[in-house]
């Protein structure tokens, strides 16, 4: 009986395993750059009406409107409307938006004076700090416009 118990032990093959372990710590300190977004407001003109006569001061029946553009702004010809027949109903609507002027010479950092601007100031690194000492992460908050991120990663792989 003792001989039979030893037989499975002799037939067993060795078992091997690959074990990989890694530990890493890191910090990332960021200071935001200043920036501006600009949306240019364009030129527009619309007119509608019934029961009116129009003139631009020179030509009867003129509807006015937009002419040639200079630095992004179209020339505008206004019109005058008068009731066509006294006592009868009429309606008249005119809408005009003068677009933003496109600057002809800007230096680095300047932005055209468009109607829709959003600017953000850059961050300052005042007090922003971070250290890693034997996987102990220490972060110190900076001024506005800064980000501090710490990371501690442990990986264990068994194949």
mmCIF file of C-alpha atoms in Angstrom:
data_model
loop_
_atom_site.group_PDB
_atom_site.id
_atom_site.type_symbol
_atom_site.label_atom_id
_atom_site.label_comp_id
_atom_site.label_asym_id
_atom_site.label_seq_id
_atom_site.Cartn_x
_atom_site.Cartn_y
_atom_site.Cartn_z
ATOM 1 C CA UNK A 1 0.000 0.000 0.000
ATOM 2 C CA UNK A 2 2.849 2.385 0.790
ATOM 3 C CA UNK A 3 4.274 1.872 -2.681
ATOM 4 C CA UNK A 4 1.023 2.991 -4.325
ATOM 5 C CA UNK A 5 0.958 6.322 -2.448
ATOM 6 C CA UNK A 6 4.454 7.249 -3.626
ATOM 7 C CA UNK A 7 3.679 6.602 -7.279
ATOM 8 C CA UNK A 8 1.486 9.760 -7.845
ATOM 9 C CA UNK A 9 4.113 11.903 -6.162
ATOM 10 C CA UNK A 10 6.793 10.651 -8.507
ATOM 11 C CA UNK A 11 4.657 11.272 -11.594
ATOM 12 C CA UNK A 12 3.804 14.885 -10.676
ATOM 13 C CA UNK A 13 5.607 17.474 -12.770
ATOM 14 C CA UNK A 14 6.953 20.741 -11.312
ATOM 15 C CA UNK A 15 4.704 23.857 -11.506
ATOM 16 C CA UNK A 16 6.204 27.143 -12.686
ATOM 17 C CA UNK A 17 4.675 30.663 -12.437
ATOM 18 C CA UNK A 18 5.928 34.048 -13.636
ATOM 19 C CA UNK A 19 5.180 36.818 -11.184
ATOM 20 C CA UNK A 20 5.783 40.452 -12.087
ATOM 21 C CA UNK A 21 5.302 43.286 -9.656
ATOM 22 C CA UNK A 22 5.705 47.023 -10.253
ATOM 23 C CA UNK A 23 5.080 50.099 -8.164
ATOM 24 C CA UNK A 24 5.196 53.626 -9.515
ATOM 25 C CA UNK A 25 4.447 57.065 -8.164
ATOM 26 C CA UNK A 26 4.163 60.274 -10.153
ATOM 27 C CA UNK A 27 2.996 63.847 -9.951
ATOM 28 C CA UNK A 28 1.874 66.217 -12.661
ATOM 29 C CA UNK A 29 1.845 69.983 -12.175
ATOM 30 C CA UNK A 30 0.115 72.183 -14.759
ATOM 31 C CA UNK A 31 -0.228 75.933 -15.189
ATOM 32 C CA UNK A 32 -2.968 77.061 -17.630
ATOM 33 C CA UNK A 33 -1.995 79.327 -20.500
ATOM 34 C CA UNK A 34 -3.978 82.493 -21.154
ATOM 35 C CA UNK A 35 -6.389 82.429 -24.073
ATOM 36 C CA UNK A 36 -9.087 84.299 -25.932
ATOM 37 C CA UNK A 37 -11.904 83.094 -28.150
ATOM 38 C CA UNK A 38 -13.493 85.540 -30.536
ATOM 39 C CA UNK A 39 -16.687 85.285 -32.562
ATOM 40 C CA UNK A 40 -17.139 87.925 -35.212
ATOM 41 C CA UNK A 41 -20.573 89.461 -35.604
ATOM 42 C CA UNK A 42 -21.367 89.729 -39.300
ATOM 43 C CA UNK A 43 -23.300 92.289 -41.302
ATOM 44 C CA UNK A 44 -26.990 91.705 -41.892
ATOM 45 C CA UNK A 45 -29.909 93.531 -43.436
ATOM 46 C CA UNK A 46 -33.531 92.616 -43.978
ATOM 47 C CA UNK A 47 -36.593 94.555 -45.055
ATOM 48 C CA UNK A 48 -40.223 93.598 -45.536
ATOM 49 C CA UNK A 49 -43.465 95.447 -45.869
ATOM 50 C CA UNK A 50 -46.808 95.916 -47.567
ATOM 51 C CA UNK A 51 -48.742 99.070 -48.337
ATOM 52 C CA UNK A 52 -45.626 101.328 -48.379
ATOM 53 C CA UNK A 53 -43.470 103.146 -50.893
ATOM 54 C CA UNK A 54 -39.710 103.294 -50.379
ATOM 55 C CA UNK A 55 -36.836 105.504 -51.395
ATOM 56 C CA UNK A 56 -33.162 105.766 -50.610
ATOM 57 C CA UNK A 57 -33.366 109.536 -51.098
ATOM 58 C CA UNK A 58 -32.482 109.286 -54.771
ATOM 59 C CA UNK A 59 -34.321 106.303 -56.249
ATOM 60 C CA UNK A 60 -38.013 105.597 -55.628
ATOM 61 C CA UNK A 61 -38.758 101.941 -54.921
ATOM 62 C CA UNK A 62 -35.236 101.313 -53.599
ATOM 63 C CA UNK A 63 -34.943 98.717 -50.877
ATOM 64 C CA UNK A 64 -31.619 99.983 -49.517
ATOM 65 C CA UNK A 65 -29.244 97.376 -48.215
ATOM 66 C CA UNK A 66 -25.608 96.486 -47.930
ATOM 67 C CA UNK A 67 -22.886 97.626 -50.298
ATOM 68 C CA UNK A 68 -19.173 96.974 -50.642
ATOM 69 C CA UNK A 69 -17.201 95.944 -47.568
ATOM 70 C CA UNK A 70 -14.277 97.831 -46.047
ATOM 71 C CA UNK A 71 -12.339 96.000 -43.324
ATOM 72 C CA UNK A 72 -15.273 93.632 -42.902
ATOM 73 C CA UNK A 73 -18.007 96.273 -42.579
ATOM 74 C CA UNK A 74 -20.453 96.670 -45.455
ATOM 75 C CA UNK A 75 -21.617 100.106 -46.566
ATOM 76 C CA UNK A 76 -25.253 100.595 -45.587
ATOM 77 C CA UNK A 77 -27.876 102.382 -47.645
ATOM 78 C CA UNK A 78 -30.855 103.298 -45.446
ATOM 79 C CA UNK A 79 -34.327 103.714 -46.900
ATOM 80 C CA UNK A 80 -37.360 105.779 -46.044
ATOM 81 C CA UNK A 81 -40.794 104.220 -46.201
ATOM 82 C CA UNK A 82 -44.105 106.051 -46.525
ATOM 83 C CA UNK A 83 -47.661 104.793 -46.378
ATOM 84 C CA UNK A 84 -48.767 104.047 -49.947
ATOM 85 C CA UNK A 85 -52.409 105.124 -49.554
ATOM 86 C CA UNK A 86 -53.631 107.299 -46.713
ATOM 87 C CA UNK A 87 -56.052 105.481 -44.440
ATOM 88 C CA UNK A 88 -55.215 101.963 -45.655
ATOM 89 C CA UNK A 89 -53.356 99.355 -43.663
ATOM 90 C CA UNK A 90 -49.634 98.929 -44.021
ATOM 91 C CA UNK A 91 -46.722 97.135 -42.381
ATOM 92 C CA UNK A 92 -43.033 97.813 -42.600
ATOM 93 C CA UNK A 93 -40.024 96.220 -40.908
ATOM 94 C CA UNK A 94 -36.334 96.865 -41.407
ATOM 95 C CA UNK A 95 -33.422 95.345 -39.520
ATOM 96 C CA UNK A 96 -29.750 96.204 -39.868
ATOM 97 C CA UNK A 97 -26.719 94.952 -37.953
ATOM 98 C CA UNK A 98 -23.321 96.468 -38.616
ATOM 99 C CA UNK A 99 -20.686 93.772 -38.443
ATOM 100 C CA UNK A 100 -17.449 93.869 -36.517
ATOM 101 C CA UNK A 101 -14.509 95.636 -38.111
ATOM 102 C CA UNK A 102 -11.661 93.294 -38.967
ATOM 103 C CA UNK A 103 -8.386 94.734 -37.697
ATOM 104 C CA UNK A 104 -5.833 95.215 -40.459
ATOM 105 C CA UNK A 105 -2.736 94.946 -38.278
ATOM 106 C CA UNK A 106 -2.440 93.106 -35.005
ATOM 107 C CA UNK A 107 0.612 92.148 -33.001
ATOM 108 C CA UNK A 108 1.020 88.860 -31.180
ATOM 109 C CA UNK A 109 -1.389 88.698 -28.265
ATOM 110 C CA UNK A 110 -3.838 91.277 -29.663
ATOM 111 C CA UNK A 111 -7.360 90.339 -30.710
ATOM 112 C CA UNK A 112 -9.718 92.151 -33.075
ATOM 113 C CA UNK A 113 -12.362 94.091 -31.121
ATOM 114 C CA UNK A 114 -15.145 91.700 -32.069
ATOM 115 C CA UNK A 115 -18.587 91.814 -30.480
ATOM 116 C CA UNK A 116 -18.257 88.452 -28.713
ATOM 117 C CA UNK A 117 -14.963 87.910 -26.833
ATOM 118 C CA UNK A 118 -14.119 85.558 -24.005
ATOM 119 C CA UNK A 119 -10.701 85.856 -22.376
ATOM 120 C CA UNK A 120 -9.113 83.810 -19.635
ATOM 121 C CA UNK A 121 -5.995 84.822 -17.778
ATOM 122 C CA UNK A 122 -3.120 82.428 -17.416
ATOM 123 C CA UNK A 123 -2.428 80.646 -14.177
ATOM 124 C CA UNK A 124 0.460 81.445 -11.906
ATOM 125 C CA UNK A 125 2.593 78.769 -10.311
ATOM 126 C CA UNK A 126 2.738 80.571 -6.962
ATOM 127 C CA UNK A 127 2.912 77.883 -4.226
ATOM 128 C CA UNK A 128 2.282 75.059 -6.747
ATOM 129 C CA UNK A 129 4.486 72.138 -5.722
ATOM 130 C CA UNK A 130 4.653 68.383 -5.534
ATOM 131 C CA UNK A 131 7.048 65.741 -4.248
ATOM 132 C CA UNK A 132 7.348 61.970 -4.251
ATOM 133 C CA UNK A 133 9.403 60.469 -1.416
ATOM 134 C CA UNK A 134 9.399 56.687 -1.043
ATOM 135 C CA UNK A 135 5.949 56.555 -2.670
ATOM 136 C CA UNK A 136 4.565 59.240 -0.356
ATOM 137 C CA UNK A 137 3.001 61.935 -2.534
ATOM 138 C CA UNK A 138 2.750 65.506 -1.285
ATOM 139 C CA UNK A 139 0.906 68.142 -3.341
ATOM 140 C CA UNK A 140 0.594 71.856 -2.605
ATOM 141 C CA UNK A 141 -2.205 73.812 -4.258
ATOM 142 C CA UNK A 142 -1.150 76.645 -6.506
ATOM 143 C CA UNK A 143 -2.887 79.855 -7.448
ATOM 144 C CA UNK A 144 -5.854 80.031 -9.821
ATOM 145 C CA UNK A 145 -5.377 78.341 -13.180
ATOM 146 C CA UNK A 146 -3.225 75.494 -11.842
ATOM 147 C CA UNK A 147 -3.712 71.747 -11.474
ATOM 148 C CA UNK A 148 -1.776 69.289 -9.310
ATOM 149 C CA UNK A 149 -2.307 65.537 -9.774
ATOM 150 C CA UNK A 150 -0.665 62.717 -7.837
ATOM 151 C CA UNK A 151 -0.749 59.049 -8.782
ATOM 152 C CA UNK A 152 0.315 55.863 -7.001
ATOM 153 C CA UNK A 153 -0.003 52.638 -9.041
ATOM 154 C CA UNK A 154 0.689 49.058 -7.945
ATOM 155 C CA UNK A 155 0.580 46.276 -10.539
ATOM 156 C CA UNK A 156 0.836 42.534 -9.915
ATOM 157 C CA UNK A 157 0.824 40.076 -12.844
ATOM 158 C CA UNK A 158 0.796 36.299 -12.482
ATOM 159 C CA UNK A 159 1.224 34.208 -15.645
#
